[in-house]
Short mmCIF file of N, CA and C in Angstrom, two decimals:
data_model
loop_
_atom_site.label_atom_id
_atom_site.label_comp_id
_atom_site.label_asym_id
_atom_site.label_seq_id
_atom_site.Cartn_x
_atom_site.Cartn_y
_atom_site.Cartn_z
N UNK A 1 111.92 90.43 84.84
CA UNK A 1 110.76 91.31 84.95
C UNK A 1 109.42 90.57 84.99
N UNK A 2 109.28 89.50 84.20
CA UNK A 2 108.02 88.76 84.20
C UNK A 2 107.83 88.07 85.55
N UNK A 3 108.88 87.51 86.11
CA UNK A 3 108.77 86.85 87.42
C UNK A 3 108.36 87.84 88.50
N UNK A 4 108.90 89.03 88.46
CA UNK A 4 108.53 90.06 89.43
C UNK A 4 107.07 90.43 89.26
N UNK A 5 106.64 90.62 88.03
CA UNK A 5 105.25 90.97 87.76
C UNK A 5 104.31 89.83 88.18
N UNK A 6 104.71 88.59 87.94
CA UNK A 6 103.91 87.44 88.38
C UNK A 6 103.74 87.45 89.89
N UNK A 7 104.83 87.73 90.59
CA UNK A 7 104.79 87.77 92.05
C UNK A 7 103.86 88.86 92.54
N UNK A 8 103.95 90.02 91.94
CA UNK A 8 103.13 91.15 92.34
C UNK A 8 101.65 90.90 92.05
N UNK A 9 101.34 90.49 90.84
CA UNK A 9 99.94 90.27 90.46
C UNK A 9 99.36 89.01 91.11
N UNK A 10 100.19 87.99 91.31
CA UNK A 10 99.71 86.72 91.84
C UNK A 10 99.29 86.77 93.29
N UNK A 11 99.81 87.73 94.04
CA UNK A 11 99.47 87.83 95.47
C UNK A 11 97.97 87.97 95.68
N UNK A 12 97.31 88.67 94.80
CA UNK A 12 95.87 88.90 94.96
C UNK A 12 95.01 87.74 94.50
N UNK A 13 95.62 86.69 93.98
CA UNK A 13 94.85 85.56 93.43
C UNK A 13 94.92 84.31 94.29
N UNK A 14 95.35 84.46 95.53
CA UNK A 14 95.44 83.34 96.46
C UNK A 14 96.35 82.24 95.92
N UNK A 15 97.47 82.64 95.32
CA UNK A 15 98.46 81.68 94.83
C UNK A 15 99.68 81.74 95.72
N UNK A 16 100.17 80.58 96.13
CA UNK A 16 101.41 80.54 96.90
C UNK A 16 102.56 80.66 95.91
N UNK A 17 103.37 81.67 96.09
CA UNK A 17 104.43 81.96 95.13
C UNK A 17 105.80 81.66 95.71
N UNK A 18 106.66 81.15 94.85
CA UNK A 18 108.05 80.88 95.24
C UNK A 18 108.93 81.28 94.07
N UNK A 19 110.15 81.65 94.37
CA UNK A 19 111.06 82.07 93.30
C UNK A 19 111.87 80.92 92.73
N UNK A 20 111.75 79.73 93.28
CA UNK A 20 112.52 78.59 92.77
C UNK A 20 111.85 77.30 93.17
N UNK A 21 112.12 76.26 92.40
CA UNK A 21 111.68 74.92 92.79
C UNK A 21 112.62 74.45 93.89
N UNK A 22 112.07 73.94 94.97
CA UNK A 22 112.90 73.46 96.07
C UNK A 22 112.63 71.99 96.31
N UNK A 23 113.62 71.31 96.84
CA UNK A 23 113.46 69.89 97.14
C UNK A 23 112.27 69.68 98.06
N UNK A 24 111.46 68.72 97.72
CA UNK A 24 110.30 68.38 98.54
C UNK A 24 109.07 69.21 98.24
N UNK A 25 109.21 70.30 97.53
CA UNK A 25 108.05 71.13 97.21
C UNK A 25 107.23 70.44 96.12
N UNK A 26 105.94 70.60 96.19
CA UNK A 26 105.05 70.02 95.19
C UNK A 26 104.17 71.12 94.62
N UNK A 27 104.74 71.95 93.74
CA UNK A 27 103.96 73.06 93.21
C UNK A 27 102.89 72.57 92.24
N UNK A 28 101.82 73.30 92.16
CA UNK A 28 100.76 72.99 91.23
C UNK A 28 101.01 73.65 89.88
N UNK A 29 101.54 74.85 89.92
CA UNK A 29 101.79 75.63 88.71
C UNK A 29 103.24 76.10 88.73
N UNK A 30 103.95 75.83 87.64
CA UNK A 30 105.35 76.25 87.54
C UNK A 30 105.50 77.08 86.28
N UNK A 31 106.06 78.26 86.45
CA UNK A 31 106.36 79.14 85.33
C UNK A 31 107.87 79.34 85.29
N UNK A 32 108.48 78.91 84.21
CA UNK A 32 109.92 79.08 84.03
C UNK A 32 110.13 80.42 83.33
N UNK A 33 110.63 81.38 84.10
CA UNK A 33 110.87 82.74 83.60
C UNK A 33 112.29 83.13 83.98
N UNK A 34 113.26 82.52 83.32
CA UNK A 34 114.66 82.63 83.72
C UNK A 34 115.48 83.59 82.89
N UNK A 35 114.89 84.19 81.88
CA UNK A 35 115.57 85.14 81.00
C UNK A 35 116.89 84.59 80.46
N UNK A 36 116.88 83.31 80.09
CA UNK A 36 118.06 82.71 79.49
C UNK A 36 119.09 82.20 80.48
N UNK A 37 118.87 82.38 81.76
CA UNK A 37 119.80 81.92 82.78
C UNK A 37 119.35 80.54 83.28
N UNK A 38 120.06 79.52 82.87
CA UNK A 38 119.76 78.14 83.30
C UNK A 38 118.38 77.65 82.83
N UNK A 39 117.98 78.06 81.64
CA UNK A 39 116.68 77.63 81.10
C UNK A 39 116.53 76.12 81.11
N UNK A 40 117.54 75.43 80.57
CA UNK A 40 117.43 73.97 80.42
C UNK A 40 117.30 73.28 81.77
N UNK A 41 118.15 73.63 82.72
CA UNK A 41 118.12 72.98 84.03
C UNK A 41 116.82 73.29 84.77
N UNK A 42 116.37 74.53 84.66
CA UNK A 42 115.14 74.91 85.36
C UNK A 42 113.93 74.23 84.75
N UNK A 43 113.87 74.18 83.43
CA UNK A 43 112.76 73.51 82.76
C UNK A 43 112.80 72.01 83.05
N UNK A 44 113.98 71.41 83.07
CA UNK A 44 114.10 69.99 83.39
C UNK A 44 113.57 69.71 84.79
N UNK A 45 113.90 70.57 85.74
CA UNK A 45 113.40 70.40 87.11
C UNK A 45 111.89 70.54 87.16
N UNK A 46 111.35 71.49 86.41
CA UNK A 46 109.90 71.68 86.37
C UNK A 46 109.21 70.44 85.80
N UNK A 47 109.80 69.85 84.77
CA UNK A 47 109.22 68.67 84.15
C UNK A 47 109.24 67.48 85.09
N UNK A 48 110.20 67.43 85.98
CA UNK A 48 110.30 66.32 86.93
C UNK A 48 109.39 66.50 88.13
N UNK A 49 108.82 67.68 88.28
CA UNK A 49 107.90 67.93 89.38
C UNK A 49 106.53 67.33 89.03
N UNK A 50 105.66 67.33 90.01
CA UNK A 50 104.29 66.86 89.79
C UNK A 50 103.35 68.00 89.43
N UNK A 51 103.90 69.11 88.99
CA UNK A 51 103.10 70.29 88.67
C UNK A 51 102.04 69.97 87.62
N UNK A 52 100.86 70.50 87.84
CA UNK A 52 99.74 70.34 86.90
C UNK A 52 99.95 71.20 85.66
N UNK A 53 100.66 72.32 85.84
CA UNK A 53 100.87 73.29 84.77
C UNK A 53 102.35 73.67 84.76
N UNK A 54 102.99 73.51 83.62
CA UNK A 54 104.36 73.97 83.43
C UNK A 54 104.35 74.87 82.21
N UNK A 55 104.88 76.07 82.40
CA UNK A 55 104.93 77.04 81.30
C UNK A 55 106.33 77.59 81.17
N UNK A 56 106.66 77.98 79.95
CA UNK A 56 107.98 78.55 79.66
C UNK A 56 107.80 79.94 79.06
N UNK A 57 108.41 80.93 79.69
CA UNK A 57 108.37 82.29 79.19
C UNK A 57 109.53 82.45 78.20
N UNK A 58 109.18 82.52 76.95
CA UNK A 58 110.17 82.64 75.89
C UNK A 58 109.51 82.37 74.55
N UNK A 59 110.27 82.51 73.52
CA UNK A 59 109.72 82.33 72.17
C UNK A 59 109.46 80.86 71.85
N UNK A 60 108.64 80.64 70.85
CA UNK A 60 108.39 79.27 70.37
C UNK A 60 109.70 78.65 69.89
N UNK A 61 110.51 79.46 69.20
CA UNK A 61 111.79 78.96 68.67
C UNK A 61 112.74 78.54 69.80
N UNK A 62 112.81 79.36 70.83
CA UNK A 62 113.68 79.02 71.96
C UNK A 62 113.18 77.75 72.65
N UNK A 63 111.86 77.65 72.84
CA UNK A 63 111.33 76.44 73.47
C UNK A 63 111.58 75.22 72.59
N UNK A 64 111.43 75.35 71.30
CA UNK A 64 111.66 74.21 70.39
C UNK A 64 113.09 73.69 70.54
N UNK A 65 114.04 74.60 70.64
CA UNK A 65 115.44 74.18 70.84
C UNK A 65 115.62 73.50 72.18
N UNK A 66 115.03 74.07 73.23
CA UNK A 66 115.12 73.45 74.56
C UNK A 66 114.43 72.09 74.57
N UNK A 67 113.28 72.01 73.91
CA UNK A 67 112.54 70.75 73.85
C UNK A 67 113.39 69.66 73.22
N UNK A 68 114.05 69.99 72.10
CA UNK A 68 114.89 69.01 71.41
C UNK A 68 116.03 68.55 72.31
N UNK A 69 116.65 69.49 73.00
CA UNK A 69 117.76 69.16 73.90
C UNK A 69 117.29 68.27 75.05
N UNK A 70 116.16 68.63 75.64
CA UNK A 70 115.64 67.86 76.76
C UNK A 70 115.16 66.48 76.31
N UNK A 71 114.55 66.40 75.15
CA UNK A 71 114.10 65.10 74.62
C UNK A 71 115.30 64.20 74.38
N UNK A 72 116.36 64.75 73.81
CA UNK A 72 117.58 63.98 73.56
C UNK A 72 118.21 63.50 74.85
N UNK A 73 117.98 64.25 75.93
CA UNK A 73 118.52 63.87 77.24
C UNK A 73 117.60 62.91 77.99
N UNK A 74 116.46 62.55 77.36
CA UNK A 74 115.57 61.56 77.97
C UNK A 74 114.37 62.11 78.71
N UNK A 75 114.07 63.38 78.57
CA UNK A 75 112.89 63.94 79.23
C UNK A 75 111.62 63.27 78.69
N UNK A 76 110.64 63.14 79.54
CA UNK A 76 109.37 62.51 79.18
C UNK A 76 108.67 63.30 78.07
N UNK A 77 108.38 62.63 76.96
CA UNK A 77 107.78 63.28 75.80
C UNK A 77 106.41 63.87 76.12
N UNK A 78 105.61 63.16 76.89
CA UNK A 78 104.28 63.65 77.23
C UNK A 78 104.36 64.92 78.07
N UNK A 79 105.30 64.97 79.00
CA UNK A 79 105.48 66.18 79.81
C UNK A 79 105.93 67.34 78.94
N UNK A 80 106.85 67.07 78.00
CA UNK A 80 107.31 68.11 77.10
C UNK A 80 106.16 68.63 76.24
N UNK A 81 105.32 67.73 75.77
CA UNK A 81 104.18 68.12 74.94
C UNK A 81 103.19 69.00 75.71
N UNK A 82 103.14 68.83 77.03
CA UNK A 82 102.18 69.55 77.85
C UNK A 82 102.66 70.94 78.28
N UNK A 83 103.92 71.26 78.01
CA UNK A 83 104.45 72.57 78.42
C UNK A 83 103.73 73.68 77.64
N UNK A 84 103.30 74.68 78.35
CA UNK A 84 102.66 75.85 77.74
C UNK A 84 103.78 76.81 77.32
N UNK A 85 104.03 76.86 76.03
CA UNK A 85 105.12 77.70 75.52
C UNK A 85 104.71 78.28 74.18
N UNK A 86 104.68 79.54 74.06
CA UNK A 86 104.99 80.51 75.11
C UNK A 86 103.90 80.52 76.18
N UNK A 87 104.31 80.89 77.37
CA UNK A 87 103.41 80.89 78.53
C UNK A 87 102.30 81.91 78.36
N UNK A 88 101.13 81.56 78.87
CA UNK A 88 100.03 82.52 78.93
C UNK A 88 99.08 82.44 77.76
N UNK A 89 97.93 83.08 77.95
CA UNK A 89 96.94 83.19 76.88
C UNK A 89 97.40 84.25 75.88
N UNK A 90 97.05 84.06 74.64
CA UNK A 90 97.45 85.01 73.61
C UNK A 90 96.53 86.23 73.65
N UNK A 91 96.97 87.23 74.40
CA UNK A 91 96.20 88.48 74.49
C UNK A 91 96.97 89.64 73.83
N UNK A 92 98.03 89.30 73.12
CA UNK A 92 98.84 90.33 72.49
C UNK A 92 99.74 91.05 73.48
N UNK A 93 100.08 90.37 74.58
CA UNK A 93 100.89 90.98 75.64
C UNK A 93 102.25 91.41 75.12
N UNK A 94 102.71 92.57 75.59
CA UNK A 94 104.02 93.09 75.19
C UNK A 94 104.90 93.41 76.40
N UNK A 95 104.32 93.97 77.45
CA UNK A 95 105.10 94.34 78.63
C UNK A 95 105.17 93.16 79.60
N UNK A 96 106.09 93.24 80.54
CA UNK A 96 106.22 92.18 81.56
C UNK A 96 104.92 92.01 82.32
N UNK A 97 104.27 93.10 82.64
CA UNK A 97 103.02 93.04 83.39
C UNK A 97 101.91 92.39 82.57
N UNK A 98 101.85 92.71 81.29
CA UNK A 98 100.85 92.09 80.43
C UNK A 98 101.12 90.61 80.24
N UNK A 99 102.38 90.23 80.11
CA UNK A 99 102.74 88.81 80.00
C UNK A 99 102.33 88.09 81.27
N UNK A 100 102.64 88.69 82.42
CA UNK A 100 102.25 88.09 83.71
C UNK A 100 100.74 87.94 83.80
N UNK A 101 100.01 88.95 83.38
CA UNK A 101 98.55 88.89 83.38
C UNK A 101 98.05 87.74 82.52
N UNK A 102 98.66 87.56 81.33
CA UNK A 102 98.23 86.47 80.44
C UNK A 102 98.52 85.10 81.05
N UNK A 103 99.64 84.99 81.76
CA UNK A 103 100.00 83.73 82.42
C UNK A 103 99.04 83.45 83.56
N UNK A 104 98.77 84.46 84.37
CA UNK A 104 97.84 84.27 85.49
C UNK A 104 96.43 83.99 85.01
N UNK A 105 96.04 84.55 83.88
CA UNK A 105 94.73 84.24 83.29
C UNK A 105 94.68 82.78 82.88
N UNK A 106 95.76 82.28 82.28
CA UNK A 106 95.82 80.88 81.87
C UNK A 106 95.77 79.97 83.09
N UNK A 107 96.52 80.30 84.13
CA UNK A 107 96.49 79.51 85.37
C UNK A 107 95.10 79.53 85.97
N UNK A 108 94.45 80.67 85.97
CA UNK A 108 93.09 80.78 86.51
C UNK A 108 92.12 79.92 85.71
N UNK A 109 92.26 79.92 84.40
CA UNK A 109 91.41 79.08 83.55
C UNK A 109 91.58 77.61 83.89
N UNK A 110 92.81 77.18 84.07
CA UNK A 110 93.07 75.78 84.42
C UNK A 110 92.56 75.49 85.82
N UNK A 111 92.80 76.40 86.72
CA UNK A 111 92.39 76.24 88.12
C UNK A 111 90.88 76.15 88.26
N UNK A 112 90.15 76.95 87.52
CA UNK A 112 88.70 77.02 87.66
C UNK A 112 87.92 76.12 86.71
N UNK A 113 88.48 75.91 85.51
CA UNK A 113 87.75 75.12 84.51
C UNK A 113 88.43 73.81 84.15
N UNK A 114 89.68 73.63 84.63
CA UNK A 114 90.39 72.38 84.37
C UNK A 114 91.07 72.29 83.03
N UNK A 115 91.10 73.39 82.29
CA UNK A 115 91.73 73.35 80.97
C UNK A 115 92.18 74.74 80.56
N UNK A 116 93.03 74.75 79.55
CA UNK A 116 93.46 76.04 79.00
C UNK A 116 93.08 76.12 77.54
#
């Protein structure tokens, strides 16, 4: 649901959207919103990309477990430290659309001001 909402809301923000990381693609912003399906593999691929922003949609606890697993597997510590988890600005979002809005607000902040 968050990925669908991101796609819908992101169209109006001049963002090129894709549903997956593909070979040769060089995304600027990557949001891992996998709902528990292949979280580790998808996050690992995002970390290996040159993306300026990598975010994980999920709880702090879930990300902490993924972080430990990825670190043990040799993932770059600095890249792991830079992951925005949970994704988005803390606006008290509850619905998929609100979560997407918070993520797009964070991306906009980075895009326009260079920081989150």
